[in-house]
Coordinates of C-alpha atoms in Angstrom, one line a residue:
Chain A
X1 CA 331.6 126.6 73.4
X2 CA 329.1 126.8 70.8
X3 CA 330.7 124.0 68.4
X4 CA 332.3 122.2 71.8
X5 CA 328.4 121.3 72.5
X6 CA 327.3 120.8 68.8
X7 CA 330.1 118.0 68.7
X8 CA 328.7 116.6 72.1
X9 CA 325.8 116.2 70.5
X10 CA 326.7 114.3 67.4
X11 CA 329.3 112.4 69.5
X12 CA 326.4 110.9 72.0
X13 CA 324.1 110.5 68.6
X14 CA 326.7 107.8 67.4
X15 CA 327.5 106.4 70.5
X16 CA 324.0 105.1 71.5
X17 CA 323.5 104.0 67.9
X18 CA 326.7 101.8 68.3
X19 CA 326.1 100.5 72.1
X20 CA 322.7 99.8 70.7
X21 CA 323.8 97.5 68.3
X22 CA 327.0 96.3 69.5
X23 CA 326.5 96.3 72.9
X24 CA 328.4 98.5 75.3
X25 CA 331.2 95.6 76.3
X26 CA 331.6 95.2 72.2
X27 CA 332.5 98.8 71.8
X28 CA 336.0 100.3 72.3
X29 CA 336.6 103.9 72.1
X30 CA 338.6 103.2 68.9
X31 CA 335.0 101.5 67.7
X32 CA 333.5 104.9 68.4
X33 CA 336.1 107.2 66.7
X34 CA 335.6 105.3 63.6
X35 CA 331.6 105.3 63.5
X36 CA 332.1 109.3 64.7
X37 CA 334.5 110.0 61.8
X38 CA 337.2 111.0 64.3
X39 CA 341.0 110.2 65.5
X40 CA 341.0 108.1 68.7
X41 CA 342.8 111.8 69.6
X42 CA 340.1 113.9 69.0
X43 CA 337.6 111.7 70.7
X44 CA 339.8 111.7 73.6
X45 CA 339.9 115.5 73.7
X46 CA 335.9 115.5 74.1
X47 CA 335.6 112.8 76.4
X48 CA 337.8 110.6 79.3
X49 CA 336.1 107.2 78.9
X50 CA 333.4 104.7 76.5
X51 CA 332.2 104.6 80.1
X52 CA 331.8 108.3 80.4
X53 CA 329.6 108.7 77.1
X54 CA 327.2 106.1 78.3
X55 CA 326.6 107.8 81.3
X56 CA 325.8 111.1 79.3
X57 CA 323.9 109.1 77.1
X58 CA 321.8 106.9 79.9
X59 CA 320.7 110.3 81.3
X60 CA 319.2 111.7 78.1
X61 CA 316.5 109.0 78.8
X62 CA 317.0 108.3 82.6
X63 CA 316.2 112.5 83.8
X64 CA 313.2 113.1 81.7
X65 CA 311.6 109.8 83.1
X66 CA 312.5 110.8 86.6
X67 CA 311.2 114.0 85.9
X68 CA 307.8 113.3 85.4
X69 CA 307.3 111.2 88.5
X70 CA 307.8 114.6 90.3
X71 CA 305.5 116.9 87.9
X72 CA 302.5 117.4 89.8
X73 CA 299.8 115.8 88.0
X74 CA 302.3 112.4 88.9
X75 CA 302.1 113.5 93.0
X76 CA 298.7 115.2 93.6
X77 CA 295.2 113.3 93.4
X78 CA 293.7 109.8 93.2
X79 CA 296.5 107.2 92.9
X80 CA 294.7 105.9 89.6
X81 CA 294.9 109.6 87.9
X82 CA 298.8 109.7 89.1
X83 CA 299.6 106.8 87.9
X84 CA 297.6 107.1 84.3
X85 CA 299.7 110.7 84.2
X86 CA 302.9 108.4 85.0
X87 CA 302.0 106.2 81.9
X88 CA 301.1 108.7 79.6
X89 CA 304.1 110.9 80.1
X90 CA 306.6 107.8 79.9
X91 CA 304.6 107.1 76.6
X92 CA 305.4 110.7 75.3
X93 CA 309.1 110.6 77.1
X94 CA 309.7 107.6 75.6
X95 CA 308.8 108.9 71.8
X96 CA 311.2 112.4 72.0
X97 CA 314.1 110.1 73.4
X98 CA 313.4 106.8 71.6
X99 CA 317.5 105.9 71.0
X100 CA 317.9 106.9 74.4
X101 CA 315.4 105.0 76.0
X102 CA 316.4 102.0 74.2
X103 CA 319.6 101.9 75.4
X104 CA 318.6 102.2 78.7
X105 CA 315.9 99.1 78.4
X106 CA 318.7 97.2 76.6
X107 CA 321.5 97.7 79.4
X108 CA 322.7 94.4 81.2
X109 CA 324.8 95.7 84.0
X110 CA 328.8 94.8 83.8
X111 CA 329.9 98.1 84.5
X112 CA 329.4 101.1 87.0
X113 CA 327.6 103.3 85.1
X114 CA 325.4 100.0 83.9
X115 CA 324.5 99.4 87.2
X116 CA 323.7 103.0 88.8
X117 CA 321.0 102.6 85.2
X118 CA 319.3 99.5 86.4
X119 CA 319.1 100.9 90.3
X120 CA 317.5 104.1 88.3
X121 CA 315.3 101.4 86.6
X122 CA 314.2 99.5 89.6
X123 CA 313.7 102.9 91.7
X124 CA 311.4 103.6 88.9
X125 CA 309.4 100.6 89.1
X126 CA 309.2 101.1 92.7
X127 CA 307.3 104.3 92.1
X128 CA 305.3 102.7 90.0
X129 CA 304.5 100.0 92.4
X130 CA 303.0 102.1 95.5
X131 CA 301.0 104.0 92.9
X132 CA 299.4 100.8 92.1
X133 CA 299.2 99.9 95.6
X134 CA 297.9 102.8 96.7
X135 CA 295.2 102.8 93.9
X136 CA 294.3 99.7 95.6
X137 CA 293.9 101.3 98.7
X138 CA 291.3 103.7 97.2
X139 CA 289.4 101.1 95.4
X140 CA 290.3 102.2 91.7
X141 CA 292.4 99.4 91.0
X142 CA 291.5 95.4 92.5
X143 CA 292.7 94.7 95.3
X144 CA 293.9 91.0 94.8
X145 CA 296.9 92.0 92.3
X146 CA 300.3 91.9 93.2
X147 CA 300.9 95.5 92.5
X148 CA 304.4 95.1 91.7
X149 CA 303.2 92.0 89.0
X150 CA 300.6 94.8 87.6
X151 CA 303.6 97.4 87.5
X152 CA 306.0 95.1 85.2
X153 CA 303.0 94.1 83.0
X154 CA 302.3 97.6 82.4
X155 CA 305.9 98.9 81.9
X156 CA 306.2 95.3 79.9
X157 CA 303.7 96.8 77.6
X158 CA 304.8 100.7 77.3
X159 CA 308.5 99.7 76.7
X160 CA 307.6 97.3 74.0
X161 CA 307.4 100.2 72.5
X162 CA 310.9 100.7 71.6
X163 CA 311.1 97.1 70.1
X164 CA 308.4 98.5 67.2
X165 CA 307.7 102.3 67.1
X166 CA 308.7 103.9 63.9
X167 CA 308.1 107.5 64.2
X168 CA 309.5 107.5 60.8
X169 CA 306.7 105.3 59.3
X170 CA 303.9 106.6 57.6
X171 CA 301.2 105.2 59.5
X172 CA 303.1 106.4 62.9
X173 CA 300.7 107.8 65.3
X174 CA 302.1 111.2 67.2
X175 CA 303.5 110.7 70.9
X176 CA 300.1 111.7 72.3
X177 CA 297.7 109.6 70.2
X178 CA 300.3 106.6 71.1
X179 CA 300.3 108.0 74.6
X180 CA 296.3 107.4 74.4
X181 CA 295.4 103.7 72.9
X182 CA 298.2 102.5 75.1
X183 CA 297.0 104.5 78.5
X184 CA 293.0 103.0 76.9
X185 CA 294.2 99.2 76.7
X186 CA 296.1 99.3 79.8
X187 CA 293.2 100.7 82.1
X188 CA 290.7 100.1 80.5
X189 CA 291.6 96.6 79.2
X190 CA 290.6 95.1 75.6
X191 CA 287.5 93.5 76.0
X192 CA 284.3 96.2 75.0
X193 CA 281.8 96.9 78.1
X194 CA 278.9 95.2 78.1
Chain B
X1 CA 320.8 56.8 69.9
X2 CA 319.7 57.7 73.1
X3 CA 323.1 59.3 73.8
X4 CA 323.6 61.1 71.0
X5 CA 320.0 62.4 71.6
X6 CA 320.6 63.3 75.2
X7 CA 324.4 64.7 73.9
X8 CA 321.9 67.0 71.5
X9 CA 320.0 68.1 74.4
X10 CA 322.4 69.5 76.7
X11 CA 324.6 71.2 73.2
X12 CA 321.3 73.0 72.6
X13 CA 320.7 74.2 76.5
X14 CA 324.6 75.6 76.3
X15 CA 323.4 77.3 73.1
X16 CA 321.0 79.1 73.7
X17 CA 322.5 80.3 76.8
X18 CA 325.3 81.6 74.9
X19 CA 323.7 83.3 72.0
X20 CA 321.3 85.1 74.4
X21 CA 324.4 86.4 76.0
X22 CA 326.6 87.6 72.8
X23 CA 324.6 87.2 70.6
X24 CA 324.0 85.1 67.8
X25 CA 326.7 86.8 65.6
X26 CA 329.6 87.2 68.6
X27 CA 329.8 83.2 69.0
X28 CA 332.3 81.0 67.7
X29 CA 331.7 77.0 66.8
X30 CA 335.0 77.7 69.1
X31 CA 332.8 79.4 71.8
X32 CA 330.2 77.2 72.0
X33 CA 332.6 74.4 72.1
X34 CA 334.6 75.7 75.1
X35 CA 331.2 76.5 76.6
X36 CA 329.8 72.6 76.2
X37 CA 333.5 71.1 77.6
X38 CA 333.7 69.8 73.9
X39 CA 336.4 69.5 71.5
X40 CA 335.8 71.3 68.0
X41 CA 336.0 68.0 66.5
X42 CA 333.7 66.7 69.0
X43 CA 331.2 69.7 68.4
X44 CA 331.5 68.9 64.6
X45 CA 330.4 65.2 65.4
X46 CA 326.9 66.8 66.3
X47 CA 325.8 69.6 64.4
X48 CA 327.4 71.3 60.9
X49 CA 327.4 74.6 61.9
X50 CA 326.2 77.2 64.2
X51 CA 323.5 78.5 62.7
X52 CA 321.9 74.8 62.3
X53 CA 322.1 74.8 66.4
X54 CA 320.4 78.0 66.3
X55 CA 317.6 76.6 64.1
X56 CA 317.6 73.8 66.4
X57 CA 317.2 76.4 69.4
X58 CA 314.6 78.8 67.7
X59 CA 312.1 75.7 66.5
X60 CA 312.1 74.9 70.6
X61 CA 309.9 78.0 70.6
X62 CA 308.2 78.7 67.5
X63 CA 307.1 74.9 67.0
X64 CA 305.1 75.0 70.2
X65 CA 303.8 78.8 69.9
X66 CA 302.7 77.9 66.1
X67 CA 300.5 75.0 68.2
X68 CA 298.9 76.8 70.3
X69 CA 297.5 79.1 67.4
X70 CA 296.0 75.7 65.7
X71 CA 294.7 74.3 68.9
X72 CA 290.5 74.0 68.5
X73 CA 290.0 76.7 71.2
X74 CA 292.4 78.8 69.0
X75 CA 290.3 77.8 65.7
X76 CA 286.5 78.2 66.7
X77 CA 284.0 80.4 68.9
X78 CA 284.1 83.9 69.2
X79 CA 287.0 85.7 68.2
X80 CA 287.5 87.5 71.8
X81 CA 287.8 83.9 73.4
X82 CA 290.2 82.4 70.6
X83 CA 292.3 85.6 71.0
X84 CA 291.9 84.9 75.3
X85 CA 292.8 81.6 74.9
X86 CA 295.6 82.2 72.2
X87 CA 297.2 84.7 75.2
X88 CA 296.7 82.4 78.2
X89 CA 298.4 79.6 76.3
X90 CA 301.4 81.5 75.1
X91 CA 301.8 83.0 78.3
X92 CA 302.4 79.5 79.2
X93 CA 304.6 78.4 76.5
X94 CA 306.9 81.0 77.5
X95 CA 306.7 79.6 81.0
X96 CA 308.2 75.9 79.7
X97 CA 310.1 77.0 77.2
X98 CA 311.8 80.3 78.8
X99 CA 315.1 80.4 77.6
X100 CA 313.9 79.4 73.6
X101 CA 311.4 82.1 73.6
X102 CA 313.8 84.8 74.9
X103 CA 316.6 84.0 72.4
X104 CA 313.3 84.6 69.7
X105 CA 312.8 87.8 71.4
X106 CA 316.1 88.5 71.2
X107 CA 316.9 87.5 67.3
X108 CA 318.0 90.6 65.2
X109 CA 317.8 89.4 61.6
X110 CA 321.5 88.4 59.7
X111 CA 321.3 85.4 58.4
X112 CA 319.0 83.2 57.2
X113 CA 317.8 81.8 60.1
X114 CA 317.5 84.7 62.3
X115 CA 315.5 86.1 59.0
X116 CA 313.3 83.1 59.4
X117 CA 312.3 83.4 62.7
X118 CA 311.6 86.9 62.4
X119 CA 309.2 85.7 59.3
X120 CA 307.3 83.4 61.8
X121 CA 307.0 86.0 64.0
X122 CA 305.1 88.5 62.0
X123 CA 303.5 85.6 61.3
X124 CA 302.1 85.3 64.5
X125 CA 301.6 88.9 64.7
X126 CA 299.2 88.7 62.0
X127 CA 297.2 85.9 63.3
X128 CA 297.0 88.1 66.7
X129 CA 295.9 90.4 64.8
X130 CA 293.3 89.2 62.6
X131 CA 291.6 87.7 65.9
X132 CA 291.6 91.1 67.2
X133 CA 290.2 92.7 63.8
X134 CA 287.1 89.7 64.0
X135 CA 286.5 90.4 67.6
X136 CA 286.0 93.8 66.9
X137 CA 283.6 93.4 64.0
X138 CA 281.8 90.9 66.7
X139 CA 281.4 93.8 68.8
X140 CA 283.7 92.2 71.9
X141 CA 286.5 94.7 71.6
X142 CA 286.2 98.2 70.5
X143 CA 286.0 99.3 66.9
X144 CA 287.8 102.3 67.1
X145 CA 291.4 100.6 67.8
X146 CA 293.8 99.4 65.2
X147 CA 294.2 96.0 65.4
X148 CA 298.1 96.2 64.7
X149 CA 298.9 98.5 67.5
X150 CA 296.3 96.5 69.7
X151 CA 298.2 92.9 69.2
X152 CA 301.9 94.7 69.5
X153 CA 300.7 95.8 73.0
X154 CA 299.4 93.2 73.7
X155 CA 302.3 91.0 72.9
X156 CA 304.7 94.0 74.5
X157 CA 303.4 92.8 77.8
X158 CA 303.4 89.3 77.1
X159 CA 306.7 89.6 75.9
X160 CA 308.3 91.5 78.7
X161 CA 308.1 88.1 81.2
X162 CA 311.1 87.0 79.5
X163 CA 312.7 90.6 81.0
X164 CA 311.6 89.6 84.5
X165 CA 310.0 86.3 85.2
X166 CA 312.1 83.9 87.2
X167 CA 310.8 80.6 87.8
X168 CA 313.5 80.3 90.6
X169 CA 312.0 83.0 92.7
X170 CA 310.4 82.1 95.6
X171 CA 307.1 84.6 94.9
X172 CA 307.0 83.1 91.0
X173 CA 303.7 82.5 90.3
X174 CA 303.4 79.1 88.2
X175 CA 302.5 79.1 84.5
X176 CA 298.7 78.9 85.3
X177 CA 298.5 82.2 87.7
X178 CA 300.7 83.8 85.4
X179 CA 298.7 83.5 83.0
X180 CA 295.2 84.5 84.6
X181 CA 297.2 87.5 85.9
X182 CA 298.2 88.2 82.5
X183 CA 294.9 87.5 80.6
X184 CA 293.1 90.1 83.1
X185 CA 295.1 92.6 83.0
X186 CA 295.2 92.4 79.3
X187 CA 291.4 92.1 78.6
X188 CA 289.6 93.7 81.5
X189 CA 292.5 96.4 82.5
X190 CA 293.7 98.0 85.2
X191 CA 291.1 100.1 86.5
X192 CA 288.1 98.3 88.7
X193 CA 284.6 98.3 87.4
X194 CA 282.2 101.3 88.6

């Protein structure tokens, strides 16, 4: 059971690393043995489709974003404080499931599993949207946006993230300093008071 | 002349289309023949290779982004307005020239021309960043952020229109809106004043 999971694990390690690079339509389950170090057989015995392992894989990043929207900071209090919890937390989720996020921003949709991903996505944003709106409501937030144009710049701008975050670089700030200049530009803006 | 030029034209709109799609290294000469209603031969007749009709493709964007950066708003004043005016405009490049700039979004690095274009875009990136650097010693934008993680959040959200903006839409706001939406958010943040 033990080593059933532990090969699970390294299994949906490779496969995100190849559907990252090669696309998910460019990568056949023989594709996958071969970058896993495995028979065709063998993968077969630990899972039924390509499709299957990108479903496992999509939720590694899809739950733990979901997940915050419902902790409580994200649901109690002024829509401006929810929604700066919301950012911050994607910032960190983002960070601990970097391969896993990235697939998820880099999905195009041609299959079943793609698709249920993108409805996850635009759900998301939806969220995102009527916090925005309802900061609008309560003044924090100016009331002549488009809230749902204000939502995509700011998720434009958190999952940009993936495109250059090296936690492996020496300069890399931790997932909660990161989670701080980006929450400080974003509602606070660039320009210095005054 | 003006045949061959208008025969150039519509090979380089097919192009990009289908290198966004699979990617610059999954196309054929043979693909992007089929996908003009060309001959090889014919294809042959126009350009030498694929990766000249990439070049082709990629200097529709980075020509008119490298402008912007020498245009005399860009050049002189404070460094908070240049850097203003540097956004507004490319927000607008990437308006006209929508499909170019996503393809140099979208360029990974494997040959020489894909290496080239990423060259000219740290390029850019350090241009961004130099303005943010200067308007920071001039006081306009705090001193306390790193300029690097400043511009590649700033250039996240830019960035992320070719994700979602469609000129098509009915709601689209044109370039100009776009932009002001995008310069405010970016400079004076989310959050309302007081």
């Amino acid at each position: 059971m033990t080593r059933r999971r532990h090969d699970l694990e390294s299994l949906l390690e490779v496969a995100v690393r190849v559907y990252t690079e090669r696309g998910f339509d460019g990568t056949s389950m023989g594709d996958l043995a071969a970058a896993a170090g495995l028979s065709k057989s063998s993968l077969y015995h630990h899972v039924e489709s390509k499709e299957q392992l990108l479903r496992l894989a999509l939720d590694r990043a899809v739950e733990p974003l979901f997940a915050v929207i419902e902790e409580p900071e994200s649901v109690a209090g002024r829509a401006i404080d929810r929604l700066e919890h919301v950012v911050r937390r994607e910032v960190e989720v983002l960070v601990d499931r970097l391969p896993y996020v990235t697939l998820l921003l880099r999905v195009r949709g041609n299959s079943e599993t793609e698709r249920w991903a993108l409805d996850r996505r635009r759900e998301f944003d939806h969220v995102v949207a009527a916090l925005v709106a309802q900061a609008a409501v309560e003044g924090d937030v100016r009331a002549d946006v488009d809230p749902g144009l204000v939502s995509r710049l700011l998720f434009g701008m958190v999952n940009s993230l993936v495109e250059w975050y090296d936690p492996k670089a020496s300069s890399a700030l931790d997932a909660s300093a990161l989670a701080d200049a980006v929450v400080f530009q974003a509602f606070d803006g660039l320009r210095s008071p005054g």
